[in-house]
Coordinates of C-alpha atoms and ligand atoms in Angstrom, one line a residue:
X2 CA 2.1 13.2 -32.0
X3 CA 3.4 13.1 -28.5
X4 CA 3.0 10.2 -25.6
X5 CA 2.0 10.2 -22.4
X6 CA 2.4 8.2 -19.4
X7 CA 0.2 8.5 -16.7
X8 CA 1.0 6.9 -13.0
X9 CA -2.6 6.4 -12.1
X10 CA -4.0 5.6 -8.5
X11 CA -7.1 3.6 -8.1
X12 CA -7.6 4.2 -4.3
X13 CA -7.8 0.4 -2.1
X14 CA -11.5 -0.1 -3.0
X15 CA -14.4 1.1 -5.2
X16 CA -14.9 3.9 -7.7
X17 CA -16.3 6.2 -4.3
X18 CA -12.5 6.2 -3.4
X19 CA -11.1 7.1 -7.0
X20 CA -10.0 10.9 -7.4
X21 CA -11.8 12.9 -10.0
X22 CA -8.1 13.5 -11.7
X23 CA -7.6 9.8 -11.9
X24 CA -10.8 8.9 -13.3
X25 CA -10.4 11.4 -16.1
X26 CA -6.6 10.2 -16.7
X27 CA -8.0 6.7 -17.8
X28 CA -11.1 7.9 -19.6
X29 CA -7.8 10.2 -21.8
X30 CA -5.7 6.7 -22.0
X31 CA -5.9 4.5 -25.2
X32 CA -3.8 1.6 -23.6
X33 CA -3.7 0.4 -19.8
X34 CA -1.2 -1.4 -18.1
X35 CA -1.3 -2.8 -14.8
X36 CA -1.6 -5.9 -12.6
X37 CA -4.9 -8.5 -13.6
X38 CA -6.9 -8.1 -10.8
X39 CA -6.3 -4.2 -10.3
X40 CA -6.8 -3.2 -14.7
X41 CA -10.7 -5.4 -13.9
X42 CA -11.3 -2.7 -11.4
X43 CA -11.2 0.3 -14.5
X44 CA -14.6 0.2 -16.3
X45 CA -13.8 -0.7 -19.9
X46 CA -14.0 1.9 -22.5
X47 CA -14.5 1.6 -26.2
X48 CA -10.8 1.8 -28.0
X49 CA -8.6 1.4 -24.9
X50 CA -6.2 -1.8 -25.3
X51 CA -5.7 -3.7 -22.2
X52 CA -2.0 -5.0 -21.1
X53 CA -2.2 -7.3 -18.1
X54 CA 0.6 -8.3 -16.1
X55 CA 2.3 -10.2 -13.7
X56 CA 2.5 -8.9 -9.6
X57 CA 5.9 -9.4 -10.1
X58 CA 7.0 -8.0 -13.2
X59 CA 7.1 -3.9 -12.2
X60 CA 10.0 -2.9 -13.8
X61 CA 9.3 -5.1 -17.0
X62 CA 6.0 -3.0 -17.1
X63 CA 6.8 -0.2 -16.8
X64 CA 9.1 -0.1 -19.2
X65 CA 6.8 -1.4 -21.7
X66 CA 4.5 1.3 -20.7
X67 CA 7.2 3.9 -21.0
X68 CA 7.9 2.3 -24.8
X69 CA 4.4 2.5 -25.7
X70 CA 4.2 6.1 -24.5
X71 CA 7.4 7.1 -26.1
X72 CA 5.6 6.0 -30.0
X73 CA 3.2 8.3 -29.4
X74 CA 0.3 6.6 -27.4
X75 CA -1.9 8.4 -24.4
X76 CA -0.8 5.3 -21.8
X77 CA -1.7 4.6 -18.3
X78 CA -0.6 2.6 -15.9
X79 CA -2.8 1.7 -12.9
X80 CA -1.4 1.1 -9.2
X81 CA -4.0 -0.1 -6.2
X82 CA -4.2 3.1 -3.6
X83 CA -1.5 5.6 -4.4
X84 CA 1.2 4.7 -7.2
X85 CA 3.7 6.6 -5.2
X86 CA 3.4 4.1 -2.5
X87 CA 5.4 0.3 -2.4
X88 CA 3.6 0.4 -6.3
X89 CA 4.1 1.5 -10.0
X90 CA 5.8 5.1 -9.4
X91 CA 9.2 4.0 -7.8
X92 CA 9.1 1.1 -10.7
X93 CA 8.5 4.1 -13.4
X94 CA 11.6 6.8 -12.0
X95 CA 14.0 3.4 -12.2
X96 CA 13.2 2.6 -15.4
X97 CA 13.5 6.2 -16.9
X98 CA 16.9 6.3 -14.8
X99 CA 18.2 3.1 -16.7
X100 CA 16.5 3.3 -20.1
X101 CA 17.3 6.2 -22.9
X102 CA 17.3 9.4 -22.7
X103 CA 14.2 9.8 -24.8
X104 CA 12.3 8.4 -21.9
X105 CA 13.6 11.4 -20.0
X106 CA 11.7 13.8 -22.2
X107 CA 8.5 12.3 -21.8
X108 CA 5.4 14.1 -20.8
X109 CA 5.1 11.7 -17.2
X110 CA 2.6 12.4 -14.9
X111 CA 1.9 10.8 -11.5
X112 CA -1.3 11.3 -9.9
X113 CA -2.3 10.0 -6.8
X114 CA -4.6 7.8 -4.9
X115 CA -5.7 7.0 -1.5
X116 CA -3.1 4.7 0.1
X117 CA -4.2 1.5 2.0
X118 CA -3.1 2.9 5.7
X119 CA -5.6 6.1 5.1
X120 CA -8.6 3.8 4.5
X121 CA -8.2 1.3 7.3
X122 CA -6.8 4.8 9.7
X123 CA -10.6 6.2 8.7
X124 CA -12.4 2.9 9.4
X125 CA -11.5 3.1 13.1
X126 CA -10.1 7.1 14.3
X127 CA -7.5 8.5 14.5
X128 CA -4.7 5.7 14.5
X129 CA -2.4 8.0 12.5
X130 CA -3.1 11.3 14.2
X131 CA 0.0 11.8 15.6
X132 CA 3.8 10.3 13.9
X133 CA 4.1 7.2 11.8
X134 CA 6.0 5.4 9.8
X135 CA 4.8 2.8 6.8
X136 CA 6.5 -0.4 6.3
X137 CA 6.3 -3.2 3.7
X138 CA 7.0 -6.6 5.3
X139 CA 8.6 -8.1 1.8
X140 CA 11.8 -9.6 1.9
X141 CA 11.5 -9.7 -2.1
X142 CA 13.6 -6.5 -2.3
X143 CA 14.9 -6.5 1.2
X144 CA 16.5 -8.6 3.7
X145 CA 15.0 -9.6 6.6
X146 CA 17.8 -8.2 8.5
X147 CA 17.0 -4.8 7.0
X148 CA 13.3 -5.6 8.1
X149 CA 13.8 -6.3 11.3
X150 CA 16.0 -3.8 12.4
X151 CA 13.6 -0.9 10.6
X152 CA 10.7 -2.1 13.0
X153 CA 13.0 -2.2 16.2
X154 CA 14.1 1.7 15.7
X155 CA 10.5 2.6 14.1
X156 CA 8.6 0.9 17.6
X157 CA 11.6 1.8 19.7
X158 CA 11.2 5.5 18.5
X159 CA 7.8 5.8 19.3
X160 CA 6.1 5.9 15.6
X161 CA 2.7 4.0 15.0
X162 CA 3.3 1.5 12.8
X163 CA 1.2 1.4 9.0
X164 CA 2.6 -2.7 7.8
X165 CA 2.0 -3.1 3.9
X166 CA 1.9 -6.7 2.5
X167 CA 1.9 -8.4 5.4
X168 CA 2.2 -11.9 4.6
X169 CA 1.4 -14.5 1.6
X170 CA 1.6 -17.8 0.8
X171 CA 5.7 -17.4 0.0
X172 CA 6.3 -15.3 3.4
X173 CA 4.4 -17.3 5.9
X174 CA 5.8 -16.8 8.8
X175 CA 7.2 -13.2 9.0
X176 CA 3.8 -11.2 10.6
X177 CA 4.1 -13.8 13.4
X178 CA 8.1 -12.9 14.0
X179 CA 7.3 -8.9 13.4
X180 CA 4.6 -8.6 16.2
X181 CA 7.1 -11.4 18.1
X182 CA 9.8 -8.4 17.7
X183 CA 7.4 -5.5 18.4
X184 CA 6.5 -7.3 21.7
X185 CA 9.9 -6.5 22.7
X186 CA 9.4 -2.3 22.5
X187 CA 5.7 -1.8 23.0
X188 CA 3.0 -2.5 25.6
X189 CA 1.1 -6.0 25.8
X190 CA -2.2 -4.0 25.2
X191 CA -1.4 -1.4 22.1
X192 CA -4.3 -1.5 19.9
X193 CA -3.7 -3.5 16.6
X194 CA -6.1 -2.5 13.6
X195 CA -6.5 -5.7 10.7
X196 CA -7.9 -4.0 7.8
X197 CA -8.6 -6.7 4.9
X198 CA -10.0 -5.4 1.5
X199 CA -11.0 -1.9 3.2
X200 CA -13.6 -0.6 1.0
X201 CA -14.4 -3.5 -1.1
X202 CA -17.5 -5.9 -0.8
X203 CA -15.5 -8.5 1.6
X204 CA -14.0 -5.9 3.7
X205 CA -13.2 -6.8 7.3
X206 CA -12.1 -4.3 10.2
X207 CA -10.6 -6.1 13.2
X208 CA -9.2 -4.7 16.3
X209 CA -6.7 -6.9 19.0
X210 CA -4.4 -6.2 21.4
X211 CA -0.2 -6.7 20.6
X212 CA -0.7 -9.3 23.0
X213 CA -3.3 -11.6 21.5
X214 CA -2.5 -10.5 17.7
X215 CA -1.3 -13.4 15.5
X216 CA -0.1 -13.9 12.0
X217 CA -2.6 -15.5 10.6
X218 CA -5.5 -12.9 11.4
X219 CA -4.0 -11.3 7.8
X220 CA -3.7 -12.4 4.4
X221 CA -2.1 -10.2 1.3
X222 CA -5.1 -7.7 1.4
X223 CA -4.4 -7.0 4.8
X224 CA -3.0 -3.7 6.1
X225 CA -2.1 -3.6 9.8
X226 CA -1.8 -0.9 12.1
X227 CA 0.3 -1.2 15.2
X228 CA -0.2 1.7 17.9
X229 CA 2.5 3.1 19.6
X230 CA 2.4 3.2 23.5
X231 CA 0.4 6.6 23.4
X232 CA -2.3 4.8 20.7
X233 CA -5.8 4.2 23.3
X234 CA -9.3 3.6 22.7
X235 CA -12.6 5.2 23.1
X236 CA -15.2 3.1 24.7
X237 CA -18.7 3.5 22.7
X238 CA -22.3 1.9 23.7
X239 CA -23.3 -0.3 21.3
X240 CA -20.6 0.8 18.9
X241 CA -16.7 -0.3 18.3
X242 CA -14.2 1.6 20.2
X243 CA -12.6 4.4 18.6
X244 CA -9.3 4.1 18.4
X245 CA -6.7 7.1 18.2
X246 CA -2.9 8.2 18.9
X247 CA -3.1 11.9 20.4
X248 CA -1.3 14.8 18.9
X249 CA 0.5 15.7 21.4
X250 CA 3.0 13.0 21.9
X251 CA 4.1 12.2 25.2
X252 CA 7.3 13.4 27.8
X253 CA 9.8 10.5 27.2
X254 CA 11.0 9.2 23.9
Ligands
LIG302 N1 0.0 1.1 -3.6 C1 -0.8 0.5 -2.6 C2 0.0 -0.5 -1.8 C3 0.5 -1.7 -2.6 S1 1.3 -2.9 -1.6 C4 -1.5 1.5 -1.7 O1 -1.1 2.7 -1.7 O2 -2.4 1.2 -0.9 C5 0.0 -4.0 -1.4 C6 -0.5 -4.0 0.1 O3 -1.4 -2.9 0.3 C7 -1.4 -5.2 0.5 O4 -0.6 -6.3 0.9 C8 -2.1 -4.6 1.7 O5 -1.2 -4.5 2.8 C9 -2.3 -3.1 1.2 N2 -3.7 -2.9 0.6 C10 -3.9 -2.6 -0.6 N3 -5.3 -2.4 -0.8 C11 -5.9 -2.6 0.4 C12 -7.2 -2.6 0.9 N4 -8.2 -2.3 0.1 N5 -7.4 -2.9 2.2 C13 -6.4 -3.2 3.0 N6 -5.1 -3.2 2.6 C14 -4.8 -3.0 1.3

């Protein structure tokens, strides 16, 4: 019997957000792996083994997901939003670049969800509509260095900004130092978008200005948007602004 390893998607909220092809790769899967909190979010079925892990462990399991697939078993292994993106998929192509070469004949299969920076973008506009560039504020696998310079040529450049994991209780300071540093490229009043838990039950949309946003607005279900100069708004009566980037960028940089 061959394995299978499916890279599966969930989307950043509720089952509205999951993709038919997702759905129907765990209802095919007789073991899950996957982070706690985001293997809750997959409705049990009868017959399907569970393997929680760790935040932290994503080379660990993977691998033990790529094991389990190579004896033979249907396996998924679930990512929040799209696997492809700071998630499970990178984790999986490292560990089939380091493990056997049996790995390497494995049926694998990525399939994709909606990533966090496409739900909040729809909550408000059009934030996205014209070029951008995601960043994860981690130093786990980074440097700060490496950080910091990546957001000076990103906001020097012109890109609106999509910030993944933007703070928790081990990196408590670095939002407050990365809109300090974006200060330095960008207008006091580009639009920042705080999307916490977009599309779950606690979900919270808030909108400031670079001026007035601070670091503790966001917590680790937070995904911020930072506008480039070109982002604006759209006034509304009795509704929140829109806010958009244009697609045609401006004469300059
Ligand atoms: N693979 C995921 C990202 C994993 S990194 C994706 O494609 O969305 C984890 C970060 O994603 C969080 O720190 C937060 O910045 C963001 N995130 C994930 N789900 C979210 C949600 N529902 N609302 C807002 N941000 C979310």
């Amino acid at each position: 019997m061959s394995g299978r390893l499916a890279v599966v998607g969930l989307g950043p909220g509720d089952a509205r957000w999951l993709a038919p092809e997702a759905d129907a790769a765990l209802a095919l899967a007789d073991a899950l792996f996957g982070y706690g909190p985001y293997l809750d979010r997959v409705p049990a079925r009868p017959g399907q083994e569970r393997h929680p892990s760790d935040n932290r462990e994503e080379l660990l399991r993977a691998q033990e997901a790529l094991e389990l697939a190579a004896r033979g078993r249907k396996v998924a292994l679930v990512s929040a939003g799209d696997p492809g993106v700071f998630a499970m998929a990178a984790a999986v192509c490292e560990a089939i670049a380091q493990g056997p070469d049996a790995w390497r004949a494995l049926d694998v299969a990525f399939v994709p969800g909606i990533t966090a920076m496409l739900a909040v973008a729809a909550r408000v506009g059009a934030p996205l509509g014209h070029d951008f560039c995601a960043l994860s504020l981690s130093d786990n696998l980074k440097t700060w260095a490496t950080i910091e310079q990546r957001l000076d040529a990103a906001a020097g450049a012109g890109f609106v900004l999509a910030l993944y994991n933007p703070i928790s209780r081990a990196r408590p300071w670095q939002l407050g130092k990365t809109f300090e540093r974006l200060r330095r490229h960008l207008p006091a009043a580009t639009p920042v978008v705080f999307g916490r838990a977009v599309g779950r039950a606690d979900e919270r949309v808030t909108l400031a200005t670079l001026a007035e946003a601070d670091g503790v607005e966001a917590d680790m279900a937070t995904l911020i948007i930072v506008g480039s100069a070109a982002t604006r708004l759209v006034a509304r009566p009795g509704l929140p602004p829109l806010v958009y980037t244009p697609r045609a960028a401006e004469t300059s940089t």
